[in-house]
Coordinates of C-alpha atoms in Angstrom, one line a residue:
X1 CA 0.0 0.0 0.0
X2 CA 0.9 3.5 -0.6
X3 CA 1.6 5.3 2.5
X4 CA 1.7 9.9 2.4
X5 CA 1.4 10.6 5.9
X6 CA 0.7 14.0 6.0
X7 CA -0.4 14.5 9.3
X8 CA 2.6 13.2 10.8
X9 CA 4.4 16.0 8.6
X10 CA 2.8 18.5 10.8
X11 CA 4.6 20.1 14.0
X12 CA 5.0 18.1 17.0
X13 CA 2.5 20.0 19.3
X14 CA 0.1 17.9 17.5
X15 CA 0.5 14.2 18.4
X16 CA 2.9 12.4 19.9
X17 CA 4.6 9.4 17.6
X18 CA 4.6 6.1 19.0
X19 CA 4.1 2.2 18.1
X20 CA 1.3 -0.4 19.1
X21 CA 1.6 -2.3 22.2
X22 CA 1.7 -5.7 21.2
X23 CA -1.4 -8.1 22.3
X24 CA -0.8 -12.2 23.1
X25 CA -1.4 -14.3 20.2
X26 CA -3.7 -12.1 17.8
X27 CA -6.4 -13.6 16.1
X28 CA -8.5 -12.3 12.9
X29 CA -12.4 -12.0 13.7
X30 CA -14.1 -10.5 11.3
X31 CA -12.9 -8.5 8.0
X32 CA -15.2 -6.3 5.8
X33 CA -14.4 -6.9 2.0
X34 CA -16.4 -3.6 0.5
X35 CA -13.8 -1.9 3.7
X36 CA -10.4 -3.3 2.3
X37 CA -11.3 -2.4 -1.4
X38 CA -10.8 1.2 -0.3
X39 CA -7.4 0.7 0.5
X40 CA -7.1 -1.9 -2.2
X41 CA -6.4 -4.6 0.2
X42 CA -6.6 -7.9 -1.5
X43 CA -7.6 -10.7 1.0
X44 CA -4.9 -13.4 0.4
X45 CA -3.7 -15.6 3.2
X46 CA -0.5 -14.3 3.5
X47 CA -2.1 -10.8 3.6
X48 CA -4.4 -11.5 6.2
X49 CA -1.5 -13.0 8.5
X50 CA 0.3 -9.6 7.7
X51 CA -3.2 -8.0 8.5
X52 CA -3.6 -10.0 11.8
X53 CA -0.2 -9.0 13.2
X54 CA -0.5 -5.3 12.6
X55 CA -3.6 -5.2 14.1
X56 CA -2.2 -7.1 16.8
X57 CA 0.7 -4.8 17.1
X58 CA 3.4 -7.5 16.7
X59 CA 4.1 -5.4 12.9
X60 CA 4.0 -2.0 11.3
X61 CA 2.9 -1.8 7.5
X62 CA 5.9 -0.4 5.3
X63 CA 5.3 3.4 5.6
X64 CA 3.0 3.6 8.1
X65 CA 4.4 6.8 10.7
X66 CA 2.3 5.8 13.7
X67 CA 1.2 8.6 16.5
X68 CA -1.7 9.7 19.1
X69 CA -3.4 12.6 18.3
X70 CA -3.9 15.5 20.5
X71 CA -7.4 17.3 21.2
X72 CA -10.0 18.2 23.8
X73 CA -13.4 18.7 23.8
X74 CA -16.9 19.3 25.4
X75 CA -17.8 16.3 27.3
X76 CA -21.7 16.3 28.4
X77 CA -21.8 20.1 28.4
X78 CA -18.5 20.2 30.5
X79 CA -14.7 21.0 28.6
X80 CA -11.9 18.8 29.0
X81 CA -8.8 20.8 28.4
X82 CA -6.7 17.6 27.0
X83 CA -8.2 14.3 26.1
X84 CA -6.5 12.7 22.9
X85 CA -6.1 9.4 21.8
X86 CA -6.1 7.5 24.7
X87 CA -6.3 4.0 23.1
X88 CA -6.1 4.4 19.7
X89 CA -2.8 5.4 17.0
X90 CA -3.4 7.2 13.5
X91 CA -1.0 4.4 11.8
X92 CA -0.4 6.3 8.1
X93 CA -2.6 7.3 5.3
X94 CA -3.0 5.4 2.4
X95 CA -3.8 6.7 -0.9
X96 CA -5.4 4.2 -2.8
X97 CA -5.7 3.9 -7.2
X98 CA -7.9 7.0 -7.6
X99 CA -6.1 8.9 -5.7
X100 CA -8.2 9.0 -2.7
X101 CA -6.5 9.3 1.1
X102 CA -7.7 7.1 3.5
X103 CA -6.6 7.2 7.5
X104 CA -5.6 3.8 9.3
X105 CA -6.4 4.1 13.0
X106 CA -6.0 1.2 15.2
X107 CA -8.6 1.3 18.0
X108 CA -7.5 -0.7 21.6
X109 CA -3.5 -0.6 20.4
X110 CA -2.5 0.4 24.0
X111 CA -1.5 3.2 26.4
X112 CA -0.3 6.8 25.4
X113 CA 0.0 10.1 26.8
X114 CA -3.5 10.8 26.3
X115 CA -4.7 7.8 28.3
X116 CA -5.4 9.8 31.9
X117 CA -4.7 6.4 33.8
X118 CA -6.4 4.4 31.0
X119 CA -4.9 0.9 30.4
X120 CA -5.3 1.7 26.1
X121 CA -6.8 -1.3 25.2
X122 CA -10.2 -2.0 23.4
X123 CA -12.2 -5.3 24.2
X124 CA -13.7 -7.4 22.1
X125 CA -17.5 -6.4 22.5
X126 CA -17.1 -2.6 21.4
X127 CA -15.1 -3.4 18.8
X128 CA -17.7 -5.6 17.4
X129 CA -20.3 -2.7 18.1
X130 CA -18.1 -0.4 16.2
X131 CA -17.1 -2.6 12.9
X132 CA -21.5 -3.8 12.9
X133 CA -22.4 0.0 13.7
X134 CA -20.1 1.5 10.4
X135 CA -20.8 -1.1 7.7
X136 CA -24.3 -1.0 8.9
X137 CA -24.6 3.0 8.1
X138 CA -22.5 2.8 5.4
X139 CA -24.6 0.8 3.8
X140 CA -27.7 2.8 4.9
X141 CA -26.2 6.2 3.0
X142 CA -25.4 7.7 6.1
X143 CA -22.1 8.8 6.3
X144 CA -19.5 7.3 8.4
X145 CA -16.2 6.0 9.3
X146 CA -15.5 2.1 8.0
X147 CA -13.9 -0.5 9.5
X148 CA -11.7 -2.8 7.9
X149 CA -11.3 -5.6 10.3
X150 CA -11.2 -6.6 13.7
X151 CA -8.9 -8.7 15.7
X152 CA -8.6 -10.3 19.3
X153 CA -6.1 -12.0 21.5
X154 CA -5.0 -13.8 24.8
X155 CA -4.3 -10.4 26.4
X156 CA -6.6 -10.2 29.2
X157 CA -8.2 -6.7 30.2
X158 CA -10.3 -5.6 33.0
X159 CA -13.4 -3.9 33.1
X160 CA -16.9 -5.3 34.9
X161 CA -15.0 -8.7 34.3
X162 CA -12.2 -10.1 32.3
X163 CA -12.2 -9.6 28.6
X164 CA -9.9 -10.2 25.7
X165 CA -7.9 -7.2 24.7
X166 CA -8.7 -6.9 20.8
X167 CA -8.1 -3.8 17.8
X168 CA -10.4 -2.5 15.3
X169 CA -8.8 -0.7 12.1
X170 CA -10.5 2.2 11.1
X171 CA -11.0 3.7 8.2
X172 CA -11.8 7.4 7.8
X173 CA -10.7 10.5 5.0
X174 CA -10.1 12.1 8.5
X175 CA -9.6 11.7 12.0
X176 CA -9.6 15.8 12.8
X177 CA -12.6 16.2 15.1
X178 CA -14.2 19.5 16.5
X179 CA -12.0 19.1 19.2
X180 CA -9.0 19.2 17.6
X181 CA -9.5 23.0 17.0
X182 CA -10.5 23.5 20.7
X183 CA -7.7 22.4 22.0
X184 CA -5.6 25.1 20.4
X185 CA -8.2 27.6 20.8
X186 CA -8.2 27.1 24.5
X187 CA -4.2 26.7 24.7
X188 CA -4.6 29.9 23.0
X189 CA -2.1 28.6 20.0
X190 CA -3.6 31.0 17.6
X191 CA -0.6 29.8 15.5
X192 CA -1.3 26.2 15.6
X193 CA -5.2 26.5 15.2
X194 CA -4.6 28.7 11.5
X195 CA -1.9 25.7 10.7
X196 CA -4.9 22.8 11.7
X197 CA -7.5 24.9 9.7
X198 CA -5.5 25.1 6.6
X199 CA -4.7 21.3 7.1
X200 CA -7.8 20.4 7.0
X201 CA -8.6 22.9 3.8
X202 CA -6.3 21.5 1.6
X203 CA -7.0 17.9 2.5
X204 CA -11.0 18.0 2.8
X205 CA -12.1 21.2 2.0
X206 CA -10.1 22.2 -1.5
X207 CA -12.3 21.4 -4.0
X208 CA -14.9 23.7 -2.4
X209 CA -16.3 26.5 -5.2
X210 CA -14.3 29.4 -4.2
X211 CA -12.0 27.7 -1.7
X212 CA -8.8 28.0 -4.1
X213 CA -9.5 31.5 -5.1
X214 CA -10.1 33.0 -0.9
X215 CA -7.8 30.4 0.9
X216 CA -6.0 31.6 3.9
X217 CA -8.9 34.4 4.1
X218 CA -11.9 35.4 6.7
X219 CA -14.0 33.9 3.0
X220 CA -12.1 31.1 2.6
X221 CA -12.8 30.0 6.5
X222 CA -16.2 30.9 5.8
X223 CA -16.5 28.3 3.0
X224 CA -14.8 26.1 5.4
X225 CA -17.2 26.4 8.6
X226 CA -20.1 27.1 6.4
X227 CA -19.9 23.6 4.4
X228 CA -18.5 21.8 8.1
X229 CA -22.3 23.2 9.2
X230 CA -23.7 21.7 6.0
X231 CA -22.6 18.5 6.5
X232 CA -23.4 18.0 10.3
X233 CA -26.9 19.3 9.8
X234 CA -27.2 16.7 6.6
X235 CA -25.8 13.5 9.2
X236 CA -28.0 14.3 11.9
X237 CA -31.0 14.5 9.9
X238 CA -30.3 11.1 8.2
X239 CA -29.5 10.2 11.9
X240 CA -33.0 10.7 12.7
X241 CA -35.0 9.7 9.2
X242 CA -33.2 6.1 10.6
X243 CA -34.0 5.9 14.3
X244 CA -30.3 6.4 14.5
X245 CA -29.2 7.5 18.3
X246 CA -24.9 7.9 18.6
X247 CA -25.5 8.4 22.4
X248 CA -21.8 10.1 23.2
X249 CA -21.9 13.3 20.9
X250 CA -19.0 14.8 22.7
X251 CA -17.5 17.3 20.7
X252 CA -14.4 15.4 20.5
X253 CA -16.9 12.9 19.0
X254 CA -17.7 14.6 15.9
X255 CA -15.7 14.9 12.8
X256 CA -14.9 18.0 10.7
X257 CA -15.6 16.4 7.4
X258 CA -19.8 15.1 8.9
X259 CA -18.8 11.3 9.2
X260 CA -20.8 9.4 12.2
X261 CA -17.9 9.0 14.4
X262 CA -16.5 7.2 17.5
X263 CA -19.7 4.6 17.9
X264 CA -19.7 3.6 21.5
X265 CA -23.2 3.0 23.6
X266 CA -25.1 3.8 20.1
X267 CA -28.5 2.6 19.3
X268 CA -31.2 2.2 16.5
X269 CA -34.6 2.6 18.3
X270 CA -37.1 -0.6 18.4
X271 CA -40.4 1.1 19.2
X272 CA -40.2 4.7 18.6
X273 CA -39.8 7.1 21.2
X274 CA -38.5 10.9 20.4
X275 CA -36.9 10.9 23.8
X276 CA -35.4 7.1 23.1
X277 CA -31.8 7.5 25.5
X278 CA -29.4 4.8 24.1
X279 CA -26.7 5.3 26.9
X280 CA -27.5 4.0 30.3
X281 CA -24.4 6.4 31.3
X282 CA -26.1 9.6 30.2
X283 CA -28.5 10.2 33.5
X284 CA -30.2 13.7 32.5
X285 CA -30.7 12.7 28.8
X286 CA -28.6 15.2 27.0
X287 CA -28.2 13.2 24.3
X288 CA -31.8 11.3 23.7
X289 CA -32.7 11.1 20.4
X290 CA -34.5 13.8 20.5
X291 CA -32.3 16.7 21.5
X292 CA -29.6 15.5 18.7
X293 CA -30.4 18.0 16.1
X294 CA -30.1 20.8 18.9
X295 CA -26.4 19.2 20.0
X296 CA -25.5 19.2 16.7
X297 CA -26.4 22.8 16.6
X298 CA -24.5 23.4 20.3
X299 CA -21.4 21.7 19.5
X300 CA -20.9 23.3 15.8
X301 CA -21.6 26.6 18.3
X302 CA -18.2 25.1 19.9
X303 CA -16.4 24.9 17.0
X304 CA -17.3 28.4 15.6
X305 CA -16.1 29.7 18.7
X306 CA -13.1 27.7 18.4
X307 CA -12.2 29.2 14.7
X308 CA -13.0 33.0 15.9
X309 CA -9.1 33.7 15.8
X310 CA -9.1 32.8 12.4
X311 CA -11.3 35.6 11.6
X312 CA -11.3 39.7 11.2
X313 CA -14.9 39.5 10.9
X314 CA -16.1 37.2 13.8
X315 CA -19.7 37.7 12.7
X316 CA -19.1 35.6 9.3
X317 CA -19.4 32.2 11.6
X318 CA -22.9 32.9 13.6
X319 CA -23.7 33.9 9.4
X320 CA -22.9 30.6 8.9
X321 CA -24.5 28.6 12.1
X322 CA -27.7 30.4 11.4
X323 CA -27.8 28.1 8.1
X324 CA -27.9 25.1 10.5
X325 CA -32.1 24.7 11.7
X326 CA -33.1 25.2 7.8
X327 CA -30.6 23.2 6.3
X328 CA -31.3 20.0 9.1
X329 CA -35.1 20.7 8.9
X330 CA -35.5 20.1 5.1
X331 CA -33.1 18.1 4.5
X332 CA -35.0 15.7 7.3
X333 CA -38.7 16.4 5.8
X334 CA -37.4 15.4 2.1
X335 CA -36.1 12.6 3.8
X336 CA -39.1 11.6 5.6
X337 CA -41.4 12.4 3.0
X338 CA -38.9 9.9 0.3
X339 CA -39.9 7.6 3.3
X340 CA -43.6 7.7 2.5
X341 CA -43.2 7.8 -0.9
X342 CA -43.6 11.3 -1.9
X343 CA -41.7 12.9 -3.8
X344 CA -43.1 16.5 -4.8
X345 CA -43.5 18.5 -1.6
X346 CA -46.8 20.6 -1.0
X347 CA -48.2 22.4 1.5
X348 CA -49.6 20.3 4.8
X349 CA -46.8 17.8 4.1
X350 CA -45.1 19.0 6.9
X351 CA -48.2 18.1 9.0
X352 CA -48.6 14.6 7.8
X353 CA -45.1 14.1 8.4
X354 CA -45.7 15.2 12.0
X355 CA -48.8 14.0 12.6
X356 CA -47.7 10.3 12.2
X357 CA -44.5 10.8 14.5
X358 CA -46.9 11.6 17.3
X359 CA -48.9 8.8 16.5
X360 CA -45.6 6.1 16.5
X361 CA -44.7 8.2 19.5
X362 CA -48.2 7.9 21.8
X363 CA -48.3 4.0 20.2
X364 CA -44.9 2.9 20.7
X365 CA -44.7 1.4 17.7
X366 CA -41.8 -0.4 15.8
X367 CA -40.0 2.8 13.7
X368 CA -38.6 0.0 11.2
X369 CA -41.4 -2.2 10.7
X370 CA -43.6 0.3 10.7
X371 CA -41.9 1.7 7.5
X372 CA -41.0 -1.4 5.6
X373 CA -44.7 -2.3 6.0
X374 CA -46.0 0.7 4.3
X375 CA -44.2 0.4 1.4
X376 CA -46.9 -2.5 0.7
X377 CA -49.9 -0.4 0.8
X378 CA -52.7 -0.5 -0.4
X379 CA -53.0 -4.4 -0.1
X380 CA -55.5 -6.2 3.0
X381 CA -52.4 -7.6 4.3
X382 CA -50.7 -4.1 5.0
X383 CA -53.5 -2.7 6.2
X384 CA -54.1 -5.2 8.3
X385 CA -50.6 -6.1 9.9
X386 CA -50.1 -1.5 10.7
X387 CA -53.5 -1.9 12.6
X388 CA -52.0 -4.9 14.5
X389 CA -49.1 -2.9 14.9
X390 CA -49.7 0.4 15.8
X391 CA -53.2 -0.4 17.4
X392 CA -54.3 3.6 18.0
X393 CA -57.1 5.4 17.3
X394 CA -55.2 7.8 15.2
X395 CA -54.1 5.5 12.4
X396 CA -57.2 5.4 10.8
X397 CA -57.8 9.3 9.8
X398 CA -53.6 9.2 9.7
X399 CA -54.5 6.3 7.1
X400 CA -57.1 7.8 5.2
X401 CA -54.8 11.7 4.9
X402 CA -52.1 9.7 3.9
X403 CA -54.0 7.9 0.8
X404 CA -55.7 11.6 -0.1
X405 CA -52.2 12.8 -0.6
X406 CA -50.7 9.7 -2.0
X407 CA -53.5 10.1 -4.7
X408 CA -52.2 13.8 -5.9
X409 CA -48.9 12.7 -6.8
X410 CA -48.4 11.5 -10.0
X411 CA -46.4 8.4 -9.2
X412 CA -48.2 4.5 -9.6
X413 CA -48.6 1.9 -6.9
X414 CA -46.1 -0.1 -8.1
X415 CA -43.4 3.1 -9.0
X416 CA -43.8 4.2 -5.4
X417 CA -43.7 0.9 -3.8
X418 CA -40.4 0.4 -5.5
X419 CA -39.0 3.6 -4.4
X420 CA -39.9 3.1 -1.2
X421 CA -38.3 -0.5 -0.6
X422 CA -35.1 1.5 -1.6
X423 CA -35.2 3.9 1.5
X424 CA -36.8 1.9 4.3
X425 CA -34.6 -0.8 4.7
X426 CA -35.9 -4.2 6.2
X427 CA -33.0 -5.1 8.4
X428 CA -31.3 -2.8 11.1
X429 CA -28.6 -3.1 13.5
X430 CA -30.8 -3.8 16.3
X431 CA -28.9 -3.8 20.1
X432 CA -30.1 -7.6 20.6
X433 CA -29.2 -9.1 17.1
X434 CA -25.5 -7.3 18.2
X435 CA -25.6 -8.6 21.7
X436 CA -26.3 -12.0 19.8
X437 CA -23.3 -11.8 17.6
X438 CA -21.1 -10.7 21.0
X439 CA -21.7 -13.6 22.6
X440 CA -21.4 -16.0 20.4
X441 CA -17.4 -14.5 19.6
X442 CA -16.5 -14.1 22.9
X443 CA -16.8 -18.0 22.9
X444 CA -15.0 -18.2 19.4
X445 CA -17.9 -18.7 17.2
X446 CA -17.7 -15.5 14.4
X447 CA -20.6 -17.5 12.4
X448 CA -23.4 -15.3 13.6
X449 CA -21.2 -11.8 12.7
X450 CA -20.8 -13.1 9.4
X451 CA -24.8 -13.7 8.5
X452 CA -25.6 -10.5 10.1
X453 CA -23.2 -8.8 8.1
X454 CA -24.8 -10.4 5.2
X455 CA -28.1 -8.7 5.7
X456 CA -26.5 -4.9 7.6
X457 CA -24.8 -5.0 3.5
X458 CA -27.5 -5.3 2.0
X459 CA -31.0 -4.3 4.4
X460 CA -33.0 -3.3 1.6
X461 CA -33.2 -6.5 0.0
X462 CA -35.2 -8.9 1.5
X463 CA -33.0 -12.3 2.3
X464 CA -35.5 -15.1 2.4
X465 CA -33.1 -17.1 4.0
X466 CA -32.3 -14.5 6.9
X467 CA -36.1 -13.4 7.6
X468 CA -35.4 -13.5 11.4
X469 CA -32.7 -10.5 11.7
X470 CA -36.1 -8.3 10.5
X471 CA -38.4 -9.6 13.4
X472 CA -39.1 -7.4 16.1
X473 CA -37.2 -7.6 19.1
X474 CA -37.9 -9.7 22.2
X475 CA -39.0 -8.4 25.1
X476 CA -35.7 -8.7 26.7
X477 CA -33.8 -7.3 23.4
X478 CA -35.6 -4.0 24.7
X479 CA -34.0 -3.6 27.5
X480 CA -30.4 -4.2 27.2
X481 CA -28.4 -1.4 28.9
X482 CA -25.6 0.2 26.6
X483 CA -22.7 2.7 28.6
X484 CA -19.6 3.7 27.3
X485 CA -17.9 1.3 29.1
X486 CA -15.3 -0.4 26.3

């Protein structure tokens, strides 16, 4: 692979260069084919042995320039002045036959400065989480990192019990987070914080209209911020057409260039519920489903704040944060409405839309199913399995405003139905089905990972063989408690 490690290029204030610590007797668990043709990384058996001990931190890939980032962030509302990467290296970045760079980081590859006390490692069950959670987006359209492989070992690591220390390698055009530029900010390294900035220009931001014309300028950082707003507001709303709940949005948890980032106590929701808390760590809620639109809003808030050095006219960057509620809300409607098959917006759409949240809301029903069943309307059997389902007064007039408006578009029953099999998918990543797979690996079986995986790659299709991973959670599967704990 062809290694141009450009962040290691930078100054040293920004990481600190070190190599994996080496885990007992690493073992491959799981490797994600549609990942490793990114890097053009051709599965072989010789290659996957190489694969294995990287990972495992036993070898270093030719060109690689590992080293821990440094950042900080707002944590729950609170800053941290330093965090960093506490248990994770940027290996290199490779840049692959179109040209494209791609970041190798190497989650659970042991202690570094930025480890507060930490022991460094990963274990096997987030790393799971984390390699399920990105294909699974991915493959959704929602942007994300990717992960090329996970692997385990003999090293044992303590948290609530023993677990087996184990690596996930991450894939990502960038690892720069919000909190990269707050820590410069708030180290007042007004110096440093222009040198990130234009960093992160030329490698993400360059091709913006404008951008090569006003670089280096209070325009150009407008573009920048402006498009870094544009982004976020575009991920969260697909967050939320999905049921999608990240849990730990930390500032140092989101990315500059609007991937879904760092997946830790993450969730889809079951039965829908706006204020649906995936993390049994977050007590007061701040991050429920329902308040992530408004986060996102808060932490790119942070950030702004963050970049004001960069400007002579501050005012440019609450200009471009006032884009945020408009951008989020229609890019969420059209995605909502592409979800009921409607495609020409008109007035009282918003309504509709609005009207049958409350209703999933007051009814509890399942946000997935509810969706996928839809798509079959008008047909007895549709009809009658949403009345099973949702069992509320307020389906039948929802029912009957939703055919009224389904009948001024111009689109036919079978056009529509179509469409909408191609945007409500008919398998998630549901917490149980993970839990599932978890188990079943801890004991050495990575059968069950592998037929998930073949439905989280493909959930719009409808896998005949597989019909179980769409079936509604059991009772228990509802109540499994996720916390950052990894």
């Amino acid at each position: 692979m062809n290694f141009n490690n450009t962040f290691s290029r930078l100054p040293d204030i920004f990481f600190t260069k070190l190599n994996p610590a080496p885990l007992d007797n690493p073992q491959l668990v799981v490797i994600s084919p549609s990942a490793a043709g990114l890097i053009g990384f051709e599965s072989s058996s010789q290659n996957l042995d190489t694969l294995t001990k990287m990972c495992g931190g036993h070898e270093l890939f030719s060109g690689s320039a590992p080293l821990a980032m440094v950042y900080s962030g707002h944590q729950f509302g609170g800053y941290s002045p330093q965090l960093g990467d506490g248990r994770g290296l940027l290996l290199g970045e490779v840049v692959n036959d179109q040209g494209e760079k791609w970041d190798l980081h190497l989650k659970g590859s042991g202690p570094t400065p930025y480890s507060r006390s930490g022991d460094g490692r990963a274990v096997l069950r987030s790393c799971i989480r984390e390699f399920l959670a990105s294909e699974a987006l991915h493959h959704l359209g929602i942007p994300t990192t990717r992960a090329l492989c996970v692997v385990t070992s003999d090293t044992p690591v303590y948290r609530e019990t023993t677990e087996a220390g184990s690596t996930l390698l991450r894939l990502a055009k960038s690892h720069i987070r919000f909190g990269h530029f707050e820590y410069f900010y708030y180290t007042r390294n007004h110096e440093a914080l222009k040198t990130l900035a234009d960093y992160t220009i030329e490698n993400n931001f360059s091709d913006l209209e404008g951008m090569q014309e006003h670089a280096g300028t209070d325009e150009g950082y407008r573009l920048f911020f402006a498009e870094v707003v544009r982004r976020t507001a575009k991920l969260i709303a697909k967050w939320q057409a999905a049921g999608f709940a990240h849990g730990v949005m930390n500032t140092d948890n989101m990315s500059i260039i609007g991937d879904t980032f760092d997946y830790g106590p993450y969730g889809f929701m079951d039965d829908f519920n706006w204020h649906y808390i995936c993390n049994h760590s977050d007590h007061q809620g701040r991050y429920a489903f329902s308040q992530q639109p408004e986060i996102g809003h808060w932490n790119l808030g942070r950030l702004g704040q963050a970049l004001v050095p960069l400007f002579d006219n501050a005012e440019l960057i609450q200009t471009a944060l006032d884009e945020y509620p408009k951008i989020y809300t229609d890019t969420y409607m059209e995605l909502m409405l592409t979800k009921l098959g409607i495609s020409n917006k008109q007035e009282g759409d918003d309504q509709l839309v609005t009207d049958l949240l409350q209703l999933l809301h007051d009814s509890r029903c399942d946000y997935t199913i509810f969706f996928r069943t839809l798509c079959d309307l008008p047909s007895d059997n549709a009809k009658h399995a949403l009345t099973e389902r949702v069992n509320h007064p307020s389906l039948a007039p929802w029912l009957t405003a939703y055919h009224l408006r389904l009948a001024t578009g111009t689109t036919d029953h079978q056009a529509r139905q179509t469409q909408m099999m191609q945007v409500n998918p008919k398998f998630i990543l549901r917490n149980y089905l993970a839990q599932q797979a978890i188990e079943k690996a801890e004991k050495g079986d990575y059968q069950e990972m592998e037929s998930l995986m073949a439905v989280l790659t493909a959930p719009y299709d409808d896998h005949p063989d597989l019909e179980h991973y769409a079936d509604a959670p059991p009772d228990w599967g509802k109540k499994l408690e996720i916390s950052c704990s990894s």
